[in-house]
Short mmCIF file of C-alpha atoms in Angstrom, two decimals:
data_model
loop_
_atom_site.label_atom_id
_atom_site.label_comp_id
_atom_site.label_asym_id
_atom_site.label_seq_id
_atom_site.Cartn_x
_atom_site.Cartn_y
_atom_site.Cartn_z
CA UNK E 1 -11.81 0.16 -37.07
CA UNK E 2 -12.19 -2.14 -40.09
CA UNK E 3 -9.81 -2.66 -42.99
CA UNK E 4 -9.30 0.40 -45.16
CA UNK E 5 -10.83 0.04 -48.65
CA UNK E 6 -8.26 0.50 -51.37
CA UNK E 7 -7.88 0.28 -55.12
CA UNK E 8 -5.24 0.86 -57.78
CA UNK E 9 -5.14 0.77 -61.57
CA UNK E 10 -3.23 1.84 -64.64
CA UNK E 11 -4.75 3.24 -67.84
CA UNK E 12 -3.64 5.85 -70.39
CA UNK E 13 -6.69 8.01 -69.56
CA UNK E 14 -7.02 9.33 -66.03
CA UNK E 15 -10.79 8.93 -65.82
CA UNK E 16 -10.69 5.28 -66.87
CA UNK E 17 -8.04 4.62 -64.22
CA UNK E 18 -10.12 6.48 -61.64
CA UNK E 19 -13.29 4.55 -62.54
CA UNK E 20 -11.47 1.23 -62.17
CA UNK E 21 -10.23 2.31 -58.76
CA UNK E 22 -13.70 3.48 -57.74
CA UNK E 23 -15.13 0.07 -58.68
CA UNK E 24 -12.56 -1.62 -56.44
CA UNK E 25 -13.27 0.77 -53.56
CA UNK E 26 -17.02 0.20 -53.76
CA UNK E 27 -16.52 -3.55 -53.87
CA UNK E 28 -14.39 -3.36 -50.71
CA UNK E 29 -16.94 -1.18 -48.92
CA UNK E 30 -19.61 -3.86 -49.45
CA UNK E 31 -17.53 -6.47 -47.63
CA UNK E 32 -17.94 -6.91 -43.88
CA UNK E 33 -14.19 -6.82 -43.24
CA UNK E 34 -13.82 -3.35 -44.76
CA UNK E 35 -14.99 0.04 -43.55
CA UNK E 36 -18.37 1.00 -44.99
CA UNK E 37 -18.16 4.70 -44.11
CA UNK E 38 -14.53 5.90 -44.42
CA UNK E 39 -13.77 9.53 -43.70
CA UNK E 40 -10.35 10.21 -45.27
CA UNK E 41 -9.05 9.47 -48.75
CA UNK E 42 -5.34 9.12 -49.52
CA UNK E 43 -4.64 9.43 -53.24
CA UNK E 44 -1.32 8.98 -55.06
CA UNK E 45 -0.84 9.45 -58.79
CA UNK E 46 2.09 8.99 -61.14
CA UNK E 47 3.36 12.08 -62.89
CA UNK E 48 1.57 11.05 -66.10
CA UNK E 49 -1.63 12.31 -64.45
CA UNK E 50 -0.16 15.40 -62.76
CA UNK E 51 -1.62 17.77 -65.35
CA UNK E 52 -5.09 16.36 -64.62
CA UNK E 53 -4.81 16.42 -60.84
CA UNK E 54 -7.70 18.81 -60.24
CA UNK E 55 -10.10 16.97 -62.55
CA UNK E 56 -9.11 13.67 -60.99
CA UNK E 57 -9.67 14.87 -57.42
CA UNK E 58 -13.02 16.43 -58.34
CA UNK E 59 -14.10 13.16 -59.97
CA UNK E 60 -13.16 11.07 -56.91
CA UNK E 61 -14.86 13.49 -54.55
CA UNK E 62 -18.02 13.63 -56.67
CA UNK E 63 -18.25 9.85 -56.85
CA UNK E 64 -17.50 9.38 -53.13
CA UNK E 65 -19.40 12.20 -51.41
CA UNK E 66 -19.29 10.24 -48.14
CA UNK E 67 -15.51 10.84 -48.03
CA UNK E 68 -15.19 14.55 -47.19
CA UNK E 69 -11.41 14.87 -46.80
CA UNK E 70 -8.52 14.01 -49.12
CA UNK E 71 -4.73 14.11 -49.07
CA UNK E 72 -1.94 12.83 -51.29
CA UNK E 73 0.65 13.75 -53.89
CA UNK E 74 2.44 12.73 -57.08
CA UNK E 75 5.38 10.39 -57.64
CA UNK E 76 7.34 8.98 -60.56
CA UNK E 77 6.12 5.68 -59.15
CA UNK E 78 3.27 4.70 -56.83
CA UNK E 79 2.27 1.66 -54.79
CA UNK E 80 -0.96 -0.30 -54.49
CA UNK E 81 -0.87 -3.32 -52.19
CA UNK E 82 1.94 -5.47 -53.63
CA UNK E 83 2.06 -3.74 -57.02
CA UNK E 84 4.38 -0.90 -58.00
CA UNK E 85 3.60 1.35 -60.97
CA UNK E 86 6.75 2.99 -62.32
CA UNK E 87 6.90 5.10 -65.48
CA UNK E 88 3.29 4.32 -66.31
CA UNK E 89 0.01 6.29 -65.86
CA UNK E 90 -1.52 5.00 -62.64
CA UNK E 91 -3.57 5.85 -59.57
CA UNK E 92 -3.72 4.36 -56.06
CA UNK E 93 -6.30 5.24 -53.39
CA UNK E 94 -6.92 4.12 -49.80
CA UNK E 95 -9.93 5.21 -47.73
CA UNK E 96 -9.18 5.45 -44.02
CA UNK E 97 -11.76 4.58 -41.38
CA UNK E 98 -10.99 7.18 -38.72
CA UNK E 99 -13.23 9.36 -36.53
CA UNK E 100 -13.49 12.87 -37.96
CA UNK E 101 -12.24 14.25 -34.65
CA UNK E 102 -9.05 12.16 -34.84
CA UNK E 103 -7.36 13.89 -37.80
CA UNK E 104 -6.98 17.18 -39.63
CA UNK E 105 -5.99 17.76 -43.26
CA UNK E 106 -3.64 20.73 -43.54
CA UNK E 107 -2.06 22.79 -46.30
CA UNK E 108 -0.79 26.29 -46.93
CA UNK E 109 -4.41 27.38 -47.17
CA UNK E 110 -5.42 25.61 -43.94
CA UNK E 111 -2.27 25.42 -41.76
CA UNK E 112 -2.07 22.89 -38.96
CA UNK E 113 -1.58 25.76 -36.51
CA UNK E 114 -5.16 26.88 -37.09
CA UNK E 115 -6.52 23.47 -36.09
CA UNK E 116 -4.34 23.41 -32.98
CA UNK E 117 -5.57 26.86 -31.96
CA UNK E 118 -9.07 25.41 -32.23
CA UNK E 119 -8.14 22.68 -29.74
CA UNK E 120 -6.97 19.84 -31.97
CA UNK E 121 -4.11 17.82 -30.43
CA UNK E 122 -1.64 16.55 -33.05
CA UNK E 123 0.37 13.48 -32.12
CA UNK E 124 2.08 12.96 -35.49
CA UNK E 125 1.49 13.82 -39.14
CA UNK E 126 1.73 12.46 -42.67
CA UNK E 127 3.59 15.11 -44.67
CA UNK E 128 3.80 15.69 -48.43
CA UNK E 129 6.29 18.36 -49.45
CA UNK E 130 7.70 20.20 -52.44
CA UNK E 131 11.49 19.94 -52.59
CA UNK E 132 11.71 23.50 -53.96
CA UNK E 133 10.22 24.97 -50.79
CA UNK E 134 12.65 27.44 -49.14
CA UNK E 135 13.99 26.30 -45.74
CA UNK E 136 12.20 22.97 -46.12
CA UNK E 137 14.24 21.19 -43.44
CA UNK E 138 13.45 23.90 -40.91
CA UNK E 139 9.74 23.74 -41.75
CA UNK E 140 9.71 19.99 -41.18
CA UNK E 141 11.44 20.39 -37.82
CA UNK E 142 8.95 23.09 -36.81
CA UNK E 143 6.03 20.88 -37.83
CA UNK E 144 7.43 17.91 -35.92
CA UNK E 145 8.03 20.05 -32.84
CA UNK E 146 4.37 21.07 -32.89
CA UNK E 147 3.28 17.45 -32.40
CA UNK E 148 3.16 15.49 -29.15
CA UNK E 149 5.53 12.81 -30.46
CA UNK E 150 8.00 15.29 -31.96
CA UNK E 151 8.02 13.20 -35.14
CA UNK E 152 6.36 13.19 -38.56
CA UNK E 153 6.55 10.91 -41.61
CA UNK E 154 6.08 11.32 -45.35
CA UNK E 155 8.03 12.26 -48.44
CA UNK E 156 8.90 14.83 -51.10
CA UNK E 157 6.79 14.75 -54.25
CA UNK E 158 8.64 13.46 -57.32
CA UNK E 159 7.66 14.25 -60.88
CA UNK E 160 9.00 14.99 -64.34
CA UNK E 161 6.22 17.56 -64.61
CA UNK E 162 4.04 19.33 -62.06
CA UNK E 163 4.78 18.73 -58.36
CA UNK E 164 1.20 18.63 -57.11
CA UNK E 165 -0.28 17.87 -53.70
CA UNK E 166 -3.84 16.99 -52.72
CA UNK E 167 -5.32 18.59 -49.60
CA UNK E 168 -9.09 19.02 -49.34
CA UNK E 169 -10.64 19.35 -45.89
CA UNK E 170 -14.06 19.85 -44.37
CA UNK E 171 -13.16 23.44 -43.54
CA UNK E 172 -12.62 24.38 -47.19
CA UNK E 173 -15.14 26.97 -48.30
CA UNK E 174 -17.75 25.98 -50.86
CA UNK E 175 -17.89 25.21 -53.72
CA UNK E 176 -15.61 22.19 -53.40
CA UNK E 177 -14.93 21.65 -57.09
CA UNK E 178 -11.78 23.29 -58.36
CA UNK E 179 -10.14 23.18 -54.92
CA UNK E 180 -7.75 20.95 -53.06
CA UNK E 181 -4.75 20.77 -55.43
CA UNK E 182 -1.62 22.71 -54.48
CA UNK E 183 1.97 23.26 -55.54
CA UNK E 184 4.77 24.21 -53.16
CA UNK E 185 5.07 24.07 -49.39
CA UNK E 186 3.78 21.34 -47.10
CA UNK E 187 0.46 19.55 -46.85
CA UNK E 188 -0.78 16.36 -45.28
CA UNK E 189 -2.78 14.89 -42.42
CA UNK E 190 -2.21 15.33 -38.68
CA UNK E 191 -3.40 12.53 -36.40
CA UNK E 192 -4.47 12.73 -32.78
CA UNK E 193 -3.16 10.37 -30.05
CA UNK E 194 -6.31 8.26 -30.44
CA UNK E 195 -5.08 6.93 -33.82
CA UNK E 196 -2.98 3.81 -33.23
CA UNK E 197 -0.09 3.68 -35.67
CA UNK E 198 3.54 2.59 -35.98
CA UNK E 199 6.26 4.06 -38.20
CA UNK E 200 9.62 2.48 -38.99
CA UNK E 201 12.48 3.43 -41.31
CA UNK E 202 14.74 1.26 -43.45
CA UNK E 203 17.88 2.97 -44.69
CA UNK E 204 18.89 0.10 -46.94
CA UNK E 205 22.16 -0.42 -45.07
CA UNK E 206 23.73 -3.10 -42.96
CA UNK E 207 26.16 -1.87 -40.29
CA UNK E 208 29.37 -3.80 -39.75
CA UNK E 209 32.11 -3.61 -37.17
CA UNK E 210 31.94 -1.85 -33.83
CA UNK E 211 30.23 1.34 -32.77
CA UNK E 212 32.83 4.09 -32.52
CA UNK E 213 32.84 7.45 -30.78
CA UNK E 214 34.24 10.48 -32.59
CA UNK E 215 36.91 11.84 -30.26
CA UNK E 216 38.21 14.61 -32.52
CA UNK E 217 36.92 16.18 -35.72
CA UNK E 218 37.09 19.30 -37.84
CA UNK E 219 34.14 20.30 -39.98
CA UNK E 220 33.49 17.29 -42.25
CA UNK E 221 36.64 15.34 -41.36
CA UNK E 222 36.66 12.68 -38.66
CA UNK E 223 40.19 12.76 -37.23
CA UNK E 224 40.04 10.15 -34.48
CA UNK E 225 37.67 7.38 -33.50
CA UNK E 226 37.98 6.12 -29.92
CA UNK E 227 41.23 8.17 -29.76
CA UNK E 228 42.73 6.21 -32.68
CA UNK E 229 43.35 7.68 -36.15
CA UNK E 230 40.06 7.43 -38.07
CA UNK E 231 41.76 6.34 -41.28
CA UNK E 232 43.44 3.40 -39.55
CA UNK E 233 40.14 2.38 -37.95
CA UNK E 234 38.45 2.40 -41.35
CA UNK E 235 41.23 0.35 -42.93
CA UNK E 236 40.96 -2.23 -40.16
CA UNK E 237 37.18 -2.45 -40.60
CA UNK E 238 37.64 -3.03 -44.34
CA UNK E 239 40.51 -5.50 -43.78
CA UNK E 240 42.87 -3.41 -45.89
CA UNK E 241 46.61 -3.03 -45.10
CA UNK E 242 47.13 0.22 -43.22
CA UNK E 243 50.33 0.97 -45.14
CA UNK E 244 48.48 0.81 -48.49
CA UNK E 245 45.27 2.82 -48.16
CA UNK E 246 45.05 3.35 -51.93
CA UNK E 247 44.15 -0.33 -52.31
CA UNK E 248 40.95 0.40 -50.39
CA UNK E 249 39.51 2.84 -52.94
CA UNK E 250 36.89 0.43 -54.32
CA UNK E 251 35.84 -0.75 -50.87
CA UNK E 252 35.63 2.81 -49.55
CA UNK E 253 33.30 3.75 -52.41
CA UNK E 254 30.92 1.04 -51.23
CA UNK E 255 31.14 2.10 -47.59
CA UNK E 256 29.00 4.65 -45.78
CA UNK E 257 28.83 5.87 -42.21
CA UNK E 258 25.91 5.90 -39.84
CA UNK E 259 26.04 8.90 -37.50
CA UNK E 260 24.10 9.80 -34.40
CA UNK E 261 24.17 12.68 -31.96
CA UNK E 262 25.77 12.04 -28.57
CA UNK E 263 22.41 11.59 -26.81
CA UNK E 264 21.01 9.23 -29.47
CA UNK E 265 21.68 5.61 -30.35
CA UNK E 266 23.14 4.77 -33.72
CA UNK E 267 21.92 1.14 -33.65
CA UNK E 268 18.65 -0.48 -32.65
CA UNK E 269 18.55 -3.38 -30.22
CA UNK E 270 17.88 -5.67 -33.19
CA UNK E 271 21.17 -4.65 -34.78
CA UNK E 272 19.89 -2.40 -37.57
CA UNK E 273 20.47 1.32 -37.78
CA UNK E 274 18.33 3.42 -35.48
CA UNK E 275 15.66 5.44 -37.30
CA UNK E 276 17.28 8.68 -36.16
CA UNK E 277 20.73 7.71 -37.48
CA UNK E 278 22.04 9.77 -40.39
CA UNK E 279 23.61 7.75 -43.22
CA UNK E 280 26.22 9.66 -45.19
CA UNK E 281 28.79 8.86 -47.89
CA UNK E 282 32.54 8.87 -47.32
CA UNK E 283 33.74 11.65 -49.62
CA UNK E 284 37.50 11.44 -49.13
CA UNK E 285 40.52 10.19 -47.19
CA UNK E 286 43.06 12.48 -45.54
CA UNK E 287 46.43 10.64 -45.48
CA UNK E 288 48.19 13.62 -43.87
CA UNK E 289 45.95 13.86 -40.82
CA UNK E 290 44.89 10.20 -41.04
CA UNK E 291 41.28 11.35 -41.22
CA UNK E 292 38.10 10.34 -43.04
CA UNK E 293 35.91 12.98 -44.68
CA UNK E 294 32.15 12.39 -44.70
CA UNK E 295 29.22 14.22 -46.30
CA UNK E 296 28.03 15.74 -43.03
CA UNK E 297 29.47 18.08 -40.45
CA UNK E 298 30.77 16.02 -37.52
CA UNK E 299 31.73 16.85 -33.96
CA UNK E 300 33.21 15.21 -30.90
CA UNK E 301 30.90 12.89 -29.02
CA UNK E 302 28.93 11.68 -32.04
CA UNK E 303 28.66 7.93 -32.58
CA UNK E 304 29.72 6.36 -35.87
CA UNK E 305 29.34 2.93 -37.41
CA UNK E 306 30.47 1.83 -40.86
CA UNK E 307 27.79 0.49 -43.22
CA UNK E 308 27.40 -1.09 -46.61
CA UNK E 309 24.55 -0.41 -49.02
CA UNK E 310 23.71 -2.76 -51.88
CA UNK E 311 20.72 -4.77 -53.07
CA UNK E 312 21.31 -7.59 -50.60
CA UNK E 313 21.71 -5.17 -47.70
CA UNK E 314 18.58 -3.27 -48.74
CA UNK E 315 16.53 -6.47 -48.84
CA UNK E 316 17.81 -7.61 -45.46
CA UNK E 317 17.12 -4.27 -43.79
CA UNK E 318 13.66 -3.96 -45.36
CA UNK E 319 12.76 -7.41 -44.04
CA UNK E 320 14.15 -6.45 -40.64
CA UNK E 321 11.96 -3.35 -40.51
CA UNK E 322 8.76 -5.09 -41.61
CA UNK E 323 9.39 -7.97 -39.23
CA UNK E 324 9.86 -5.56 -36.33
CA UNK E 325 6.46 -4.07 -37.05
CA UNK E 326 4.80 -7.48 -37.30
CA UNK E 327 6.36 -8.71 -34.07
CA UNK E 328 5.41 -5.54 -32.21
CA UNK E 329 1.75 -6.23 -33.06
CA UNK E 330 1.69 -9.87 -31.99
CA UNK E 331 0.10 -10.85 -28.66
CA UNK E 332 2.63 -11.13 -25.87
CA UNK E 333 2.73 -13.88 -23.29
CA UNK E 334 2.77 -12.94 -19.64
CA UNK E 335 6.04 -13.19 -17.76
CA UNK E 336 6.64 -16.58 -16.06
CA UNK E 337 6.54 -15.00 -12.61
CA UNK E 338 3.03 -13.77 -13.39
CA UNK E 339 1.71 -17.28 -14.05
CA UNK E 340 -0.79 -18.73 -11.65
CA UNK E 341 -0.63 -22.30 -10.35
CA UNK E 342 2.59 -24.15 -11.03
CA UNK E 343 2.45 -25.76 -14.43
CA UNK E 344 -0.35 -23.50 -15.61
CA UNK E 345 -0.03 -22.49 -19.26
CA UNK E 346 0.90 -18.84 -19.86
CA UNK E 347 -1.92 -16.47 -20.64
CA UNK E 348 -1.85 -14.37 -23.78
CA UNK E 349 -2.14 -10.64 -23.23
CA UNK E 350 -4.66 -8.50 -25.08
CA UNK E 351 -1.96 -6.39 -26.65
CA UNK E 352 -2.20 -8.11 -30.02
CA UNK E 353 -3.24 -5.77 -32.84
CA UNK E 354 -3.92 -6.11 -36.53
CA UNK E 355 -3.17 -3.79 -39.43
CA UNK E 356 -6.06 -1.86 -40.96
CA UNK E 357 -3.95 -0.15 -43.62
CA UNK E 358 -0.40 0.91 -44.47
CA UNK E 359 1.50 3.74 -46.17
CA UNK E 360 4.90 3.03 -47.70
CA UNK E 361 7.15 5.78 -49.06
CA UNK E 362 10.37 4.74 -50.75
CA UNK E 363 13.18 6.54 -52.53
CA UNK E 364 13.11 6.90 -56.30
CA UNK E 365 16.58 5.29 -56.34
CA UNK E 366 15.24 2.14 -54.64
CA UNK E 367 12.26 1.25 -56.80
CA UNK E 368 12.16 -1.60 -59.29
CA UNK E 369 15.63 -2.74 -60.43
CA UNK E 370 17.34 -2.01 -57.09
CA UNK E 371 15.58 -5.02 -55.56
CA UNK E 372 16.14 -7.23 -58.57
CA UNK E 373 12.63 -7.55 -59.99
CA UNK E 374 9.36 -5.64 -60.37
CA UNK E 375 7.33 -5.51 -57.14
CA UNK E 376 10.15 -7.18 -55.18
CA UNK E 377 10.29 -4.39 -52.58
CA UNK E 378 6.55 -4.60 -51.87
CA UNK E 379 6.56 -8.39 -51.84
CA UNK E 380 9.10 -8.37 -49.01
CA UNK E 381 6.74 -6.18 -46.99
CA UNK E 382 3.80 -8.39 -47.88
CA UNK E 383 5.60 -11.53 -46.75
CA UNK E 384 6.21 -9.96 -43.35
CA UNK E 385 2.88 -8.16 -42.81
CA UNK E 386 0.44 -10.19 -44.85
CA UNK E 387 -1.94 -8.96 -47.54
CA UNK E 388 -2.86 -5.61 -45.98
CA UNK E 389 -4.25 -2.54 -47.78
CA UNK E 390 -1.27 -0.39 -48.78
CA UNK E 391 -0.67 2.83 -50.71
CA UNK E 392 2.40 4.97 -51.21
CA UNK E 393 4.80 6.50 -53.70
CA UNK E 394 8.41 6.87 -54.78
CA UNK E 395 9.68 10.10 -53.26
CA UNK E 396 12.45 12.56 -54.01
CA UNK E 397 13.35 12.42 -50.31
CA UNK E 398 11.78 10.56 -47.41
CA UNK E 399 10.61 12.22 -44.20
CA UNK E 400 10.77 10.56 -40.79
CA UNK E 401 11.20 11.86 -37.28
CA UNK E 402 12.44 15.41 -37.96
CA UNK E 403 14.63 15.01 -41.01
CA UNK E 404 14.69 14.31 -44.73
CA UNK E 405 16.41 11.07 -45.71
CA UNK E 406 17.64 9.62 -48.99
CA UNK E 407 17.74 6.02 -50.26
CA UNK E 408 15.32 5.00 -47.50
CA UNK E 409 11.87 3.51 -47.04
CA UNK E 410 9.35 4.77 -44.48
CA UNK E 411 6.59 2.33 -43.53
CA UNK E 412 3.60 3.37 -41.40
CA UNK E 413 0.79 1.05 -40.36
CA UNK E 414 -2.58 1.91 -38.84
CA UNK E 415 -3.48 -0.66 -36.22
CA UNK E 416 -6.65 -1.81 -34.50
CA UNK E 417 -7.32 -4.24 -31.62
#
């Protein structure tokens, strides 16, 4: 699997932007390092082009007939390599070099269930969703449960106009033109176990203090942590006098909680929040019951850690996530006990992999100014991963594992030996 050709451009007219992207894609496909015969196109547009989504998809498909399948959606901002396009007409495309048998494009017209009935084995899936879809959370859980990994990744389309999704597959009936653009529901791409990929989540938070266990709770109010009054535990974590909780108002506003179910970890081994952890705001203090109210129903046995979320924390956690991915791809040395003759240099295993392409989906509240400068968020990823082909968009909610997040970034990389 070679590098995935990609291109991105901005222009007031959608066809000019598309033609600039097509020129970049063709130039990539002529280089030895890039795939010459990609099979899947991922296309992301800003909402300036939402009204022209069908014409744009038809134009791309006509100009690239060798790419039979397409998926994507719209965002108020999109990503192309290390460039973010926010509040400007733009287009970003990546062409994935995957065997046709290794993925399936799905939509409301061609549900994933149909492909699975036909024998396709889904390991995970890239999901684009409309936030107005009834029972969206349940649909995402059902979709994740239908995969081998029990996890999916993606995001909710964001737009000041039409919430469009792209989903054109080989199974679509002819003629192709005028098809493949949808509104509402879920669409995306399911991948088989043969596709090597890694997904990580950054929630833009840094945990502080100890991990606590909720020992009593009622609805949204945590009453005790480790059998101690929750309010007192919070005051101690914030270094605020217990007898003057009102002085903690400003600090409490800046504090969140990371929650996990009893059978899950709330922190990763590296110290960051686990991907499955739920980050929620503190919505009130209960001085009568000495409790802490949070924006999520809580129960005994759940784990809780206090967190802070600001620009510095977001940068640190984003770098942590990208570095974890990079380090997981690096070749690993054999264990010392596996060495041969005494003094022999360690052998390097063949587990090292490189990135063929990446998808990054970030929250609309994180883009641009939140990281201090244009493109700062993508530059942090680039510093950790190198100059890899990357597409993505700013979402109205980020999807990972089996839930919809907020204020997060979801990074997925396709890897090759």
